[in-house]
Amino acid sequence: MSKFFKKTLKRVSWRGVHTDGPQYPLTTPEVPTDMANGNGEGPIHAIGSRGSHSGLQSELPEYEGLPDLPVTLAIIGAGQRGRNFAEYVRAHPQQAKVVAFAEPRPETRAEFASRYNIPDKHAFPSHKELLTLSDVLISDGKPRIAHAVLICVQDKMHAELTIEFAKRGFHILCEKPLGVDAKECIEVTEEVEKSGVLYALGHNLPYSPYFASLSELVHSGMLGRLVHIEHLEPVGYYHFAHSYVRGNWQSEQTSAPIILTKSSHDLDIFCRWFYPLVPKHVSSFGGLSHFRRERKPPEAAARGVMRCLECPTSVEQRCEYSAKKTPVLGGHSGWPGSLIVDGRATVEKMTRALEETPYGLCVYESANDVPDHQAVIIEFSAPTSETDMIQYNNGIGPGGVNESRSSFRAGYPAPSERSASQSSERRQPRQRQLQQYARQPSIPRSNRQPSVATSQHYTASSRSHSRVPDTERRSRPRDTDQRREELPPINPTVSFTLAAHTDSICERKTKLYFEHGEVIGDGATYTVSDFRDTGRAPRRVIPPRAQ
């Protein structure tokens, strides 16, 4: 456990805590000596450790095929995400170098090549030309064009490009989502495992200081088991209008459901917090309430207005969704105007875009169908389906013994020494995690009385979700029904809300309810309450901000 988190726990006065329990695989930052006032009052501040980007010590799994630094990269898609990656590489030349990219827009392609010093011969109009050159290089006995590829294109293209590059041996970082449906996700997973390449999905919440700190708290077990999560993702009214009414993610048919395109980060963090429990029941409610033709202002509807540039001034100036209020037309360049034109955004280019593209349409006349509000309830439980139980009993994945859908991670040899903050989840694939339950004793549900040593900190594979102490483990029969009964007797839940009609943009609000306390967070800081500490007020924790 990190020093920062140990001191955090000390300041909130947990008692009877064991230190041999699960550790979250990230190391959170050190805390300064003046963490709090001498009387223990005031917020807890954290700062990043020296030499650590954004205050976190990132881990790189041991893998024989990793190239020497700097890693050479090819970027597919020179939009916002592609540029963000290129900017990071530009600031850290000792880690990586962009040697090729693909982008269909000519002005954007020329500006990207110039800014990041990429030769014109390696600036391609599509990924197909890039792959063709790489194949020629390999056929001539030369290395492929780059060690790894960053896939930063539209959601519908993720699976196709991932499979193509994996077949050719490229290591891959792909923006979320993995695929737009279950079939694509399975196909990508199978090809990545078959190819044996490193694959990373752009779920960044676990690596942000705020969520890394929350994750360590969850997995520490200091407040007991996590029972319920109440989580809000505010999309932002103008962000929703730009991206999900007029933009690329306006329709499930052309992209994917909004809970996947916008909220896959949140679903990912929920699953990490409850791992190895899995979602078993899901209920979802919501719909498209406001951005419909019948909600169009009467004066605009009477005049048959279809675009913001045609809208009467008296109506347009009162409309919070007017495309004429984009930053470029307002006198400066920035999001979202800079993303919808080719090359540098100008007033002339933006005016043409508003006249000719969906970004200039009235929000009440767009072809959007994704909901502007949605509430999702998820119940987690131990893996008890027939498929899960077969794999759990036998440790066998789809490909045979010791092979699972996470086998490409299992192939990393474990280093001889690891820091105390690294968990078994980073060392073992899912099947080994589940096998830990096989070594737990058979204890009838009615007789389960956790000892003092395990009442605050659980010591099985999932640690924070198991009530069986290590000292009582022994071999058990492999009867499926009995084994199902003996899995962790907990069904934690998530209440997740996605809302478009808010001023906040992606400033997530989270409440975590534990057996012995609660955590309330606003995306930047959080307060911790321990119900057993009746004499102390909730403590505020301030994780470091990413640099």
XYZ file of C-alpha atoms in Angstrom:
547
model
C 0.000 0.000 0.000
C 1.327 3.451 -0.838
C 2.571 5.831 1.848
C -0.017 8.371 0.746
C -2.856 5.969 1.323
C -1.471 4.669 4.623
C -1.313 8.221 5.925
C -4.760 8.935 4.549
C -6.140 5.953 6.440
C -4.298 7.036 9.560
C -5.828 10.495 9.400
C -9.339 9.106 9.181
C -8.575 6.812 12.124
C -9.440 3.336 10.986
C -8.883 0.791 13.719
C -8.130 -2.908 13.788
C -6.741 -2.882 10.258
C -4.593 -5.631 8.772
C -1.918 -4.807 6.218
C -1.625 -8.172 4.458
C -4.700 -7.767 2.320
C -5.199 -6.890 -1.322
C -3.245 -4.114 -2.915
C -4.400 -2.067 -5.866
C -1.931 -2.414 -8.751
C -1.190 1.297 -8.930
C 1.108 3.220 -6.648
C -0.504 6.447 -5.495
C 1.555 9.516 -4.718
C 3.440 10.475 -1.606
C 1.752 12.884 0.762
C 3.568 16.026 1.902
C 4.686 16.397 5.497
C 2.168 19.181 6.052
C -0.665 16.872 5.065
C -2.939 18.295 7.719
C -2.898 20.670 10.626
C -1.432 19.514 13.867
C -4.852 18.961 15.375
C -5.810 16.625 12.536
C -8.296 19.058 11.023
C -8.387 20.233 7.434
C -8.176 18.455 4.093
C -5.588 15.873 3.137
C -3.499 16.951 0.150
C -1.416 14.725 -2.079
C 1.315 15.563 -4.524
C 2.989 13.541 -7.227
C 6.272 11.821 -6.481
C 9.365 13.124 -8.228
C 9.809 11.761 -11.733
C 6.290 10.406 -11.879
C 4.012 11.705 -14.633
C 0.749 13.011 -13.177
C 1.700 11.750 -9.728
C 1.394 8.054 -10.535
C 4.013 5.365 -10.942
C 2.785 3.548 -14.019
C 3.543 -0.115 -14.496
C 4.732 -1.833 -17.645
C 4.140 -5.597 -17.606
C 7.121 -7.834 -18.158
C 6.933 -8.954 -21.765
C 9.685 -10.497 -23.849
C 8.550 -8.817 -27.057
C 8.754 -5.235 -25.823
C 10.986 -3.067 -28.034
C 13.734 -0.839 -26.744
C 12.876 2.780 -26.069
C 11.919 4.942 -27.773
C 8.983 2.961 -29.135
C 8.101 3.845 -32.722
C 4.416 4.636 -33.281
C 1.965 4.936 -36.144
C -1.159 7.002 -35.470
C -4.378 6.264 -37.327
C -6.555 9.355 -37.214
C -5.178 12.878 -36.669
C -8.229 14.239 -34.868
C -8.400 15.369 -31.252
C -7.245 12.079 -29.719
C -4.538 11.503 -32.304
C -3.157 14.981 -31.691
C -3.234 14.465 -27.938
C -1.097 11.352 -28.259
C 1.268 13.103 -30.653
C 1.664 16.005 -28.234
C 2.560 13.621 -25.423
C 5.150 11.893 -27.594
C 6.556 15.255 -28.622
C 7.021 16.158 -24.947
C 8.594 12.759 -24.099
C 10.946 11.903 -26.995
C 12.889 9.476 -24.838
C 9.790 7.241 -24.576
C 8.334 7.172 -28.072
C 8.496 8.607 -31.573
C 5.717 9.022 -34.140
C 7.103 7.768 -37.459
C 3.932 7.465 -39.561
C 0.254 8.355 -39.528
C -2.907 8.167 -41.591
C -5.454 10.956 -41.976
C -7.891 11.467 -44.904
C -8.268 15.267 -44.632
C -5.482 16.858 -46.740
C -4.914 20.116 -44.814
C -5.041 18.361 -41.463
C -2.633 15.725 -42.769
C -0.133 18.353 -43.978
C -0.285 20.313 -40.709
C 0.128 17.131 -38.615
C 3.164 16.009 -40.631
C 4.771 19.425 -40.326
C 4.150 19.851 -36.610
C 5.483 16.431 -35.635
C 8.313 16.190 -38.196
C 6.925 13.195 -40.069
C 8.155 12.700 -43.663
C 5.559 13.176 -46.385
C 6.189 9.606 -47.575
C 4.926 8.380 -44.173
C 1.822 10.634 -44.151
C -0.916 8.437 -45.610
C -4.506 9.243 -46.619
C -5.713 5.968 -45.077
C -4.510 3.069 -42.974
C -4.552 0.775 -46.010
C -1.643 2.609 -47.658
C 0.262 2.509 -44.379
C -0.242 -1.248 -44.070
C 0.733 -1.779 -47.687
C 4.091 -0.058 -47.158
C 4.651 -1.970 -43.939
C 3.969 -5.262 -45.735
C 6.503 -4.323 -48.446
C 9.128 -3.559 -45.809
C 8.576 -6.924 -44.132
C 8.716 -8.795 -47.454
C 12.095 -7.128 -48.095
C 13.395 -8.432 -44.787
C 13.103 -5.085 -42.992
C 11.242 -4.248 -39.763
C 7.610 -3.192 -39.975
C 6.987 0.511 -40.250
C 6.409 0.934 -36.476
C 6.449 -1.094 -33.276
C 2.925 -0.103 -32.312
C -0.168 1.613 -33.656
C -2.552 4.064 -31.967
C -6.090 3.654 -33.319
C -7.938 6.982 -32.996
C -10.732 6.673 -35.543
C -14.523 6.407 -35.386
C -16.030 3.692 -33.180
C -17.352 1.638 -36.094
C -13.788 1.193 -37.392
C -12.133 0.042 -34.148
C -12.667 -3.693 -34.517
C -11.730 -3.824 -38.204
C -8.487 -1.893 -37.748
C -7.514 -3.713 -34.562
C -7.812 -7.082 -36.291
C -5.869 -5.921 -39.363
C -2.969 -4.533 -37.333
C -2.921 -7.429 -34.853
C -2.574 -9.922 -37.702
C 0.563 -8.081 -38.798
C 2.129 -8.095 -35.351
C 1.643 -4.457 -34.341
C 1.198 -3.751 -30.647
C -2.003 -1.743 -30.264
C -3.480 1.069 -28.208
C -7.075 1.580 -29.291
C -9.404 4.311 -28.187
C -12.575 3.080 -26.519
C -14.790 1.259 -27.204
C -13.351 -2.169 -27.964
C -16.152 -2.771 -30.467
C -19.704 -1.610 -31.043
C -21.348 -4.935 -30.221
C -20.584 -8.239 -28.501
C -19.629 -9.964 -31.759
C -16.929 -7.391 -32.519
C -15.584 -7.556 -28.978
C -15.215 -11.325 -29.168
C -13.572 -11.176 -32.599
C -11.054 -8.570 -31.412
C -10.244 -10.516 -28.256
C -9.703 -13.755 -30.134
C -7.445 -12.146 -32.742
C -5.349 -10.325 -30.134
C -4.855 -13.553 -28.192
C -4.036 -15.475 -31.362
C -1.537 -12.859 -32.541
C 0.146 -12.532 -29.158
C 0.487 -8.750 -29.382
C 0.158 -6.267 -26.574
C -3.260 -4.625 -26.630
C -4.456 -1.706 -24.535
C -7.865 -0.049 -24.551
C -8.116 3.688 -23.884
C -9.879 3.435 -20.522
C -8.012 6.126 -18.625
C -9.989 6.492 -15.386
C -8.003 3.851 -13.449
C -4.804 5.797 -14.126
C -6.034 9.247 -13.110
C -4.881 10.265 -9.611
C -8.467 10.745 -8.417
C -9.811 7.346 -9.467
C -6.547 5.558 -8.611
C -6.891 6.864 -5.075
C -10.543 5.779 -4.916
C -9.611 2.373 -6.302
C -7.006 1.810 -3.631
C -9.551 2.678 -0.987
C -12.056 0.233 -2.499
C -9.560 -2.632 -2.707
C -8.014 -1.993 0.697
C -11.137 -3.252 2.483
C -10.663 -0.628 5.176
C -14.347 0.275 5.150
C -15.447 -3.299 4.546
C -16.909 -4.508 1.313
C -18.265 -2.109 -1.268
C -22.034 -2.568 -1.277
C -23.428 0.072 -3.627
C -22.231 2.710 -6.093
C -24.259 5.796 -6.962
C -22.691 7.482 -9.974
C -23.609 10.413 -12.225
C -21.983 11.269 -15.529
C -22.991 14.765 -16.651
C -22.456 15.041 -20.402
C -23.085 18.782 -20.591
C -25.899 20.387 -22.570
C -23.713 21.906 -25.302
C -21.359 18.913 -25.480
C -24.371 16.652 -25.985
C -25.791 18.878 -28.709
C -22.481 19.005 -30.563
C -21.422 15.336 -30.301
C -24.622 13.353 -29.755
C -27.228 15.391 -31.649
C -25.278 16.861 -34.567
C -22.048 14.903 -34.346
C -20.517 11.506 -35.023
C -22.257 9.759 -32.112
C -25.817 10.922 -32.875
C -27.204 7.512 -33.859
C -26.845 3.966 -32.614
C -26.927 2.746 -36.219
C -23.962 4.850 -37.346
C -22.021 4.574 -34.100
C -23.139 2.682 -30.966
C -25.388 3.159 -27.903
C -24.411 6.239 -25.891
C -23.726 4.195 -22.771
C -20.938 2.559 -24.766
C -19.642 5.580 -26.683
C -19.760 7.946 -23.696
C -19.857 5.853 -20.534
C -17.631 2.841 -21.216
C -15.047 4.507 -18.933
C -17.536 4.376 -16.078
C -18.609 0.794 -16.737
C -14.938 -0.179 -16.802
C -14.202 1.334 -13.388
C -17.293 -0.327 -11.861
C -16.116 -3.735 -13.059
C -12.610 -3.088 -11.714
C -13.956 -2.150 -8.301
C -16.132 -5.276 -8.050
C -13.694 -7.700 -9.743
C -13.869 -10.727 -9.826
C -17.618 -10.374 -9.390
C -19.454 -9.948 -12.687
C -22.654 -8.169 -13.773
C -25.619 -10.522 -13.569
C -28.718 -8.341 -13.818
C -29.082 -5.062 -15.696
C -32.053 -2.719 -15.931
C -31.955 0.390 -18.099
C -34.427 3.227 -18.503
C -34.272 6.457 -20.442
C -35.002 8.077 -23.747
C -34.740 11.091 -25.997
C -36.814 13.751 -24.300
C -35.810 17.170 -25.599
C -34.001 17.044 -28.949
C -37.092 16.261 -30.991
C -38.946 18.149 -33.713
C -41.979 18.826 -31.520
C -39.758 20.713 -29.051
C -38.654 23.210 -31.700
C -39.434 26.866 -30.856
C -42.786 27.775 -32.490
C -41.467 30.797 -34.407
C -38.643 28.749 -35.959
C -41.025 25.912 -36.749
C -43.507 28.286 -38.419
C -40.791 29.600 -40.728
C -39.523 26.131 -41.607
C -36.048 26.856 -40.264
C -33.617 23.936 -40.749
C -30.237 25.542 -39.932
C -28.999 27.910 -37.276
C -27.829 30.414 -39.865
C -31.453 30.699 -41.068
C -32.942 31.136 -37.626
C -34.537 34.499 -36.730
C -32.276 36.541 -34.477
C -34.947 36.792 -31.805
C -35.010 32.981 -31.557
C -31.349 32.208 -32.228
C -30.011 34.517 -29.520
C -32.180 32.788 -26.934
C -31.244 29.275 -28.072
C -28.521 27.695 -25.948
C -27.822 25.194 -28.720
C -27.221 27.655 -31.542
C -24.318 26.520 -33.715
C -23.486 30.188 -34.300
C -22.133 30.239 -30.738
C -19.227 27.948 -31.576
C -15.869 29.409 -30.425
C -14.506 30.205 -33.906
C -17.512 32.317 -34.852
C -17.273 33.884 -31.426
C -13.791 35.205 -32.192
C -11.366 32.495 -31.065
C -10.450 28.998 -32.156
C -11.098 26.020 -29.925
C -13.422 23.111 -29.211
C -15.673 22.276 -30.914
C -15.096 24.456 -33.958
C -11.540 23.297 -34.523
C -12.712 19.694 -34.913
C -15.255 20.060 -37.700
C -13.175 21.643 -40.447
C -10.108 20.541 -42.365
C -6.949 22.262 -41.166
C -6.847 25.493 -39.167
C -10.283 26.724 -38.214
C -11.299 30.084 -39.710
C -14.551 32.013 -39.786
C -14.899 31.261 -43.500
C -14.431 27.521 -43.025
C -16.784 27.414 -40.069
C -19.483 29.359 -41.923
C -19.270 26.880 -44.794
C -19.469 23.969 -42.352
C -22.578 25.414 -40.733
C -24.132 25.842 -44.179
C -23.314 22.379 -45.496
C -22.709 19.855 -42.685
C -24.852 18.401 -39.887
C -23.008 20.669 -37.438
C -25.106 23.602 -38.690
C -28.474 21.869 -38.425
C -31.069 22.913 -35.902
C -30.851 20.468 -32.985
C -34.579 19.851 -33.368
C -34.144 18.782 -37.001
C -31.135 16.431 -36.633
C -31.171 12.699 -37.323
C -30.286 11.821 -33.735
C -31.787 8.962 -31.750
C -29.542 8.398 -28.707
C -31.144 9.168 -25.321
C -30.463 12.443 -23.557
C -31.050 10.842 -20.170
C -30.544 7.286 -19.012
C -30.578 5.442 -15.702
C -28.966 2.011 -15.369
C -29.132 -0.401 -12.438
C -26.555 -3.218 -12.354
C -26.337 -6.074 -9.881
C -23.026 -7.918 -9.543
C -22.491 -11.411 -8.205
C -19.983 -14.238 -8.230
C -19.634 -16.006 -11.604
C -22.312 -18.668 -11.392
C -23.393 -19.211 -14.999
C -22.758 -22.655 -16.432
C -19.873 -21.369 -18.549
C -18.319 -19.463 -15.663
C -18.681 -22.418 -13.306
C -17.018 -24.808 -15.764
C -14.054 -22.484 -16.114
C -14.033 -21.820 -12.383
C -13.996 -25.517 -11.480
C -11.434 -26.607 -14.036
C -9.343 -23.503 -14.692
C -9.948 -24.078 -18.392
C -10.539 -21.318 -20.903
C -11.983 -21.585 -24.390
C -8.689 -22.862 -25.784
C -7.896 -25.510 -23.183
C -6.007 -25.782 -19.904
C -4.336 -22.583 -18.722
C -5.764 -20.639 -21.648
C -8.413 -18.014 -21.148
C -9.654 -14.889 -22.846
C -6.959 -13.128 -20.845
C -4.207 -15.539 -21.851
C -2.203 -12.856 -23.618
C -1.841 -11.134 -20.243
C -1.062 -14.417 -18.534
C 1.922 -14.787 -20.815
C 3.814 -12.010 -19.091
C 6.484 -13.576 -16.845
C 6.221 -12.272 -13.305
C 9.260 -10.309 -12.107
C 11.145 -11.610 -9.104
C 10.122 -8.691 -6.906
C 7.084 -6.461 -6.873
C 6.139 -3.465 -4.773
C 3.664 -3.908 -1.965
C 1.044 -1.911 -3.835
C 0.778 -4.380 -6.720
C -2.084 -6.829 -6.547
C -2.432 -10.429 -7.572
C -4.822 -9.272 -10.287
C -1.817 -7.908 -12.222
C 0.091 -11.184 -11.735
C -2.672 -13.655 -12.459
C -5.334 -13.953 -15.155
C -8.984 -14.264 -14.326
C -8.999 -18.046 -14.113
C -6.304 -18.137 -11.436
C -8.266 -15.575 -9.491
C -11.313 -17.814 -9.580
C -9.263 -20.869 -8.662
C -8.480 -19.209 -5.356
C -12.095 -19.860 -4.388
C -11.488 -23.556 -4.945
C -9.144 -23.598 -1.954
C -11.654 -22.020 0.403
C -13.326 -24.273 2.985
C -16.904 -25.444 2.810
C -18.782 -23.286 5.317
C -22.578 -23.243 5.346
C -23.978 -19.781 4.780
C -25.856 -19.807 8.081
C -22.682 -20.591 10.087
C -20.414 -17.993 8.533
C -19.060 -15.831 11.336
C -16.068 -13.792 10.232
C -13.364 -13.606 12.852
C -12.054 -10.337 14.234
C -9.010 -10.795 12.010
C -11.151 -10.834 8.906
C -14.107 -8.630 9.793
C -12.500 -5.502 8.396
C -10.189 -7.015 5.851
C -10.922 -10.053 3.726
C -8.163 -12.339 2.574
C -9.358 -14.456 -0.322
C -8.566 -13.786 -3.936
C -10.905 -10.829 -4.336
C -10.084 -9.890 -0.726
C -12.654 -7.183 -0.243
C -15.473 -9.558 -1.319
C -14.639 -12.740 0.576
C -15.493 -13.674 4.151
C -13.330 -16.790 4.443
C -9.961 -16.357 6.230
C -6.796 -17.935 4.856
C -6.280 -20.022 7.982
C -9.470 -21.999 7.359
C -8.787 -22.919 3.743
C -8.762 -26.583 2.783
C -9.662 -28.706 -0.219
C -13.309 -28.895 -1.193
C -15.427 -31.182 -3.352
C -16.024 -30.058 -6.933
C -19.778 -30.166 -6.836
C -21.049 -27.239 -8.891
C -24.125 -26.447 -6.796
C -22.180 -26.566 -3.549
C -19.394 -24.439 -5.004
C -21.916 -21.897 -6.206
C -23.311 -21.629 -2.679
C -19.853 -21.030 -1.250
C -18.880 -18.150 -3.528
C -18.926 -14.707 -1.897
C -22.433 -14.087 -0.498
C -22.759 -10.526 -1.715
C -24.693 -8.880 -4.521
C -23.411 -5.309 -4.773
C -25.260 -2.885 -7.003
C -24.628 0.167 -9.150
C -27.032 3.015 -9.813
C -25.676 4.897 -12.811
C -27.189 8.022 -14.342
C -26.226 9.761 -17.578
C -27.612 13.269 -18.015
C -27.273 15.709 -20.903
C -29.111 18.694 -19.450
C -26.434 20.085 -17.141
C -23.749 22.759 -17.111
C -21.121 20.231 -16.017
C -19.117 18.418 -18.686
C -17.785 15.023 -17.578
C -17.438 16.163 -13.940
C -18.486 12.846 -12.498
C -20.195 12.623 -9.111
C -19.677 9.379 -7.213
C -20.946 7.993 -3.921
C -19.532 4.704 -2.636
C -21.405 2.927 0.135
C -19.401 0.384 2.150
C -20.308 -1.855 5.041
C -18.614 0.487 7.532
C -18.529 3.852 5.820
C -19.148 5.967 2.760
C -17.174 8.016 0.245
C -18.573 11.035 -1.609
C -16.559 12.383 -4.544
C -16.953 15.184 -7.060
C -14.344 14.171 -9.638
C -11.545 16.156 -7.989
C -11.753 15.486 -4.241
C -13.681 13.140 -1.993
C -14.709 12.817 1.638
C -14.390 9.632 3.659
C -16.685 8.743 6.568
C -16.025 5.787 8.863
C -19.181 4.886 10.776
C -17.048 3.348 13.539
C -15.359 6.708 14.151
C -18.225 8.447 15.910
C -16.081 11.250 17.260
C -14.609 12.467 13.971
C -16.171 14.348 11.092
C -15.771 13.115 7.501
C -12.285 13.670 6.147
C -11.624 15.311 2.790
C -8.993 13.776 0.493
C -7.441 15.759 -2.358
C -5.586 13.531 -4.842
C -3.060 15.255 -7.111
C -4.178 16.616 -10.440
C -2.761 15.152 -13.642
C 0.021 17.258 -15.095
